């Protein structure tokens, strides 16, 4: 077995001690290192992040990366993939980032089946801006902007992703490193739009370690190719009730990607361009 590469950087880590982001960082570094051993050069990987505590992850990994803006992880990630199809593109987004501010971009990435991976640091709070509620905060969540508790139910982002056409949907937690490594690797190797929702604990504004540890279990005897089974499992815990919380791969499907359909062959692209020019002239 080859040694794990040192993918660290000189950037000073400013996450709070005990933050769940450390698990995501360690898992992704280990997976990139393994994939490099297995033939995916690190220089062929590109990381894209949003804005928030999670976004700093790209500062701490010595791989090409792009810091985007809040809610805009997936448009540049899609652009990179379409311009350079040989690259593996991994987007890191917060829950406020992906499920709030940039929700439409997430939906359209799934709808188009763009061949990129979305890793969502779902701490269910705006961490960097000190504890406001997000689309996945539970009903009654008390934070900086809702001192008396929210009056809204959370969304179930996995159900939304299934309905939008994502072809790989999984969930892990920041308390389960081995499972995170397994699903990150599978998600990155999946051809099409893959999303991993990580229940990431924010020890400062929303510490849910105990809550999750009491409820989580790993999916067994589950057929991820079955849409109805996936939907049932995804609905079991709706990010608000007290049901058991399933972890693992809920859904996966092989389907043509946006790149397959849009780029197709060079000749077809040229032919399409000339047809478009004719239409514009007419
Ligand atoms: C367009 C835009 N809107 C709002 C902000 C302010 N802002 C920066 S980080 C952040 C919250 C981040 O929350 P989340 O995406 O959940 O990431 P976390 O900090 O929890 O990792 C907000 C609202 C911004 N930088 N840009
Ligand atoms: S505020 Fe929360 S998410 Fe941000 S670094 Fe601290 S523990 Fe992590
Ligand atoms: Mg957050």
XYZ file of C-alpha atoms and ligand atoms in Angstrom:
317
model
C 0.000 0.000 0.000
C 1.467 3.390 -0.941
C 1.794 6.029 1.769
C -0.851 8.767 1.938
C 0.551 11.832 0.163
C 1.000 15.048 2.057
C -1.634 17.220 0.476
C -1.354 19.906 3.143
C -0.602 23.583 2.519
C 1.002 26.383 4.511
C -2.353 28.075 5.133
C -3.170 28.457 8.811
C -6.273 26.484 9.726
C -8.830 28.777 11.383
C -11.688 26.309 11.986
C -12.827 25.971 15.616
C -11.245 22.991 17.406
C -13.649 20.050 17.064
C -15.363 21.397 13.910
C -16.808 18.682 11.679
C -15.044 20.232 8.694
C -11.833 18.508 9.807
C -13.372 15.087 9.081
C -14.396 16.197 5.585
C -10.903 17.570 4.980
C -9.215 14.358 6.158
C -11.583 12.163 4.174
C -11.127 14.046 0.909
C -7.342 14.223 1.268
C -7.212 10.474 1.818
C -9.507 9.794 -1.163
C -7.554 12.084 -3.529
C -4.374 10.380 -2.452
C -5.832 6.901 -3.061
C -7.208 7.961 -6.439
C -3.772 9.328 -7.366
C -2.278 5.914 -6.541
C -4.930 4.327 -8.708
C -4.112 6.500 -11.732
C -6.012 9.784 -11.374
C -3.263 12.443 -11.351
C -3.796 15.163 -8.745
C -3.227 17.781 -11.437
C -6.366 16.477 -13.139
C -8.501 17.347 -10.103
C -10.036 20.773 -9.520
C -11.736 21.822 -6.302
C -14.299 24.640 -6.228
C -15.686 26.170 -3.060
C -18.290 28.735 -2.033
C -18.081 31.203 0.836
C -18.387 30.146 4.460
C -16.417 28.130 6.993
C -16.582 25.098 4.677
C -15.077 27.061 1.791
C -11.703 27.331 3.480
C -11.220 23.627 2.739
C -9.657 24.514 -0.612
C -6.985 26.558 1.178
C -5.935 23.450 3.077
C -5.502 21.043 0.149
C -2.607 21.310 -2.243
C -4.662 20.757 -5.407
C -5.794 23.280 -8.053
C -8.827 25.153 -6.819
C -11.174 28.055 -7.327
C -12.798 30.076 -4.563
C -16.142 31.161 -5.995
C -18.799 33.328 -4.302
C -21.573 32.415 -1.895
C -24.136 30.226 -3.646
C -22.120 30.005 -6.859
C -20.068 26.830 -6.515
C -21.750 24.890 -9.291
C -21.803 27.280 -12.290
C -17.981 27.585 -12.389
C -17.621 23.881 -11.572
C -19.854 23.052 -14.556
C -17.930 25.491 -16.778
C -14.603 23.909 -15.866
C -15.958 20.437 -16.603
C -17.418 21.431 -19.979
C -14.253 23.246 -21.042
C -11.939 20.470 -19.851
C -13.906 17.193 -19.773
C -10.834 15.207 -18.738
C -10.733 16.937 -15.326
C -12.438 15.692 -12.149
C -14.288 18.611 -10.628
C -15.378 18.555 -6.989
C -17.496 21.344 -5.488
C -17.584 22.007 -1.733
C -20.580 24.020 -0.600
C -22.267 24.942 2.656
C -25.939 24.294 3.327
C -26.621 28.035 3.237
C -24.580 28.163 0.054
C -26.065 25.226 -1.883
C -29.554 24.803 -0.420
C -30.290 28.527 0.073
C -28.443 31.210 -1.836
C -27.521 29.006 -4.825
C -30.343 26.476 -4.825
C -31.272 27.030 -8.468
C -27.711 26.234 -9.554
C -27.775 22.987 -7.604
C -31.110 21.992 -9.150
C -29.922 22.742 -12.673
C -26.639 20.875 -12.171
C -28.671 17.830 -11.140
C -31.251 18.309 -13.905
C -28.505 18.476 -16.544
C -26.600 15.580 -14.985
C -23.359 17.525 -15.147
C -20.464 15.192 -14.432
C -19.267 16.860 -11.214
C -19.383 16.003 -7.499
C -21.117 18.166 -4.895
C -19.998 17.747 -1.297
C -22.320 19.668 1.006
C -21.021 20.622 4.463
C -24.506 20.567 5.959
C -24.064 21.959 9.465
C -27.617 23.334 9.234
C -26.486 26.817 10.176
C -24.671 29.829 8.690
C -21.378 29.158 10.440
C -19.125 31.940 9.160
C -21.687 34.676 9.777
C -22.211 33.421 13.350
C -25.270 31.257 13.555
C -28.273 32.294 11.458
C -30.739 29.594 10.328
C -30.492 27.893 6.926
C -32.928 25.862 4.778
C -32.054 22.687 6.723
C -32.297 24.112 10.261
C -35.150 22.397 12.111
C -38.406 24.084 13.099
C -37.870 26.251 16.166
C -34.094 26.635 15.601
C -32.834 29.470 17.780
C -29.999 31.445 16.214
C -28.721 34.977 15.712
C -31.523 35.917 13.323
C -34.238 33.867 15.064
C -33.762 34.268 18.839
C -37.338 33.052 19.460
C -36.975 30.083 17.105
C -37.781 29.672 13.407
C -41.368 29.280 12.281
C -40.459 27.280 9.142
C -39.998 23.612 8.388
C -36.680 22.616 6.800
C -36.393 21.266 3.253
C -35.245 17.704 2.640
C -32.393 18.354 0.198
C -32.032 14.711 -0.802
C -35.667 14.494 -1.859
C -35.174 17.673 -3.855
C -32.089 16.213 -5.527
C -33.896 12.982 -6.405
C -36.750 14.944 -7.956
C -34.273 17.153 -9.848
C -32.526 14.239 -11.570
C -29.307 13.740 -9.577
C -27.824 10.377 -10.536
C -25.932 9.720 -7.281
C -27.258 10.717 -3.847
C -25.577 9.803 -0.562
C -25.337 10.985 3.036
C -22.551 10.748 5.620
C -21.668 12.455 8.886
C -18.573 14.190 10.147
C -18.432 11.504 12.844
C -17.902 8.620 10.422
C -14.609 8.982 8.566
C -14.499 5.534 6.933
C -17.994 5.852 5.471
C -17.195 9.373 4.265
C -14.096 8.098 2.445
C -16.094 5.294 0.833
C -18.888 7.511 -0.450
C -16.602 10.392 -1.487
C -14.581 7.984 -3.631
C -17.659 6.431 -5.192
C -19.225 9.852 -5.808
C -16.088 11.183 -7.501
C -15.847 8.114 -9.747
C -19.564 8.252 -10.606
C -20.212 9.487 -14.154
C -22.853 12.183 -13.769
C -24.026 14.545 -11.063
C -23.235 13.153 -7.619
C -24.213 14.755 -4.331
C -23.012 13.827 -0.858
C -24.831 15.562 1.984
C -22.540 15.509 5.016
C -24.212 16.123 8.370
C -21.309 18.231 9.591
C -21.310 19.304 13.190
C -20.700 22.973 13.978
C -19.454 22.810 17.565
C -19.852 26.559 18.023
C -23.356 27.298 16.672
C -25.118 23.939 16.295
C -23.543 21.012 18.096
C -25.496 17.933 17.061
C -22.945 15.159 17.756
C -25.091 13.440 20.376
C -28.324 13.850 18.445
C -26.824 12.247 15.334
C -24.898 9.534 17.164
C -28.123 8.297 18.774
C -30.000 8.075 15.472
C -27.610 7.206 12.639
C -27.420 3.782 11.017
C -25.857 2.532 7.785
C -28.142 1.472 4.937
C -28.281 -2.307 4.433
C -30.481 -4.413 2.136
C -31.223 -1.248 0.205
C -31.251 -1.234 -3.589
C -29.905 2.188 -4.674
C -31.013 1.540 -8.266
C -34.650 1.521 -7.178
C -36.141 5.039 -7.279
C -39.104 4.211 -5.012
C -36.915 2.547 -2.377
C -34.588 5.541 -2.496
C -37.495 7.954 -2.070
C -38.881 6.012 0.912
C -35.512 5.912 2.639
C -34.869 9.575 1.909
C -38.245 10.469 3.455
C -37.645 8.419 6.623
C -35.806 11.294 8.325
C -37.040 14.616 6.976
C -34.414 16.833 8.702
C -37.021 17.712 11.317
C -38.576 14.562 12.816
C -36.918 12.254 15.353
C -36.726 9.202 13.064
C -33.567 7.096 12.567
C -31.118 8.721 10.171
C -29.903 6.515 7.319
C -26.379 6.960 5.994
C -24.858 5.630 2.777
C -25.901 5.626 -0.869
C -29.632 6.194 -1.361
C -29.709 6.343 -5.138
C -27.529 5.798 -8.164
C -28.283 5.557 -11.830
C -26.370 5.505 -15.105
C -27.546 8.188 -17.528
C -26.031 10.380 -20.276
C -24.355 13.473 -18.892
C -24.797 17.045 -20.118
C -21.320 16.779 -21.656
C -22.303 13.613 -23.568
C -25.346 15.330 -24.990
C -23.967 18.832 -25.519
C -20.385 18.280 -26.602
C -20.880 14.992 -28.447
C -18.325 14.667 -31.289
C -16.194 17.517 -32.644
C -17.781 17.164 -36.102
C -21.283 17.420 -34.676
C -20.294 20.499 -32.676
C -18.917 22.203 -35.804
C -22.032 21.218 -37.755
C -24.244 22.620 -34.998
C -22.271 25.861 -34.925
C -22.697 26.390 -38.683
C -26.437 25.649 -38.426
C -26.737 28.215 -35.626
C -24.890 30.809 -37.756
C -27.343 30.212 -40.610
C -30.307 30.717 -38.229
C -28.790 33.951 -36.881
C -28.180 35.298 -40.424
C -31.748 34.468 -41.568
C -23.882 36.709 -2.154
C -23.548 36.679 -0.698
N -24.535 36.661 0.221
C -24.225 36.607 1.533
C -22.927 36.599 1.936
C -22.595 36.588 3.423
N -22.225 35.258 3.826
C -20.952 34.835 3.825
S -20.777 33.314 4.447
C -22.431 33.196 4.727
C -23.044 31.999 5.369
C -22.379 30.733 5.030
O -23.171 29.667 5.480
P -22.999 28.264 4.831
O -23.066 28.339 3.352
O -23.959 27.320 5.477
O -21.488 27.882 5.192
P -20.814 27.596 6.628
O -20.202 28.885 7.064
O -21.869 27.125 7.538
O -19.794 26.555 6.312
C -23.101 34.353 4.331
C -24.552 34.572 4.470
C -21.929 36.607 0.954
N -20.630 36.519 1.257
N -22.267 36.649 -0.345
S -18.234 28.232 13.328
Fe -18.923 26.096 13.202
S -18.579 25.491 11.067
Fe -17.413 27.355 11.448
S -15.358 26.643 11.994
Fe -16.498 26.958 13.907
S -17.389 24.956 14.361
Fe -16.772 24.922 12.226
Mg -23.639 25.983 7.022
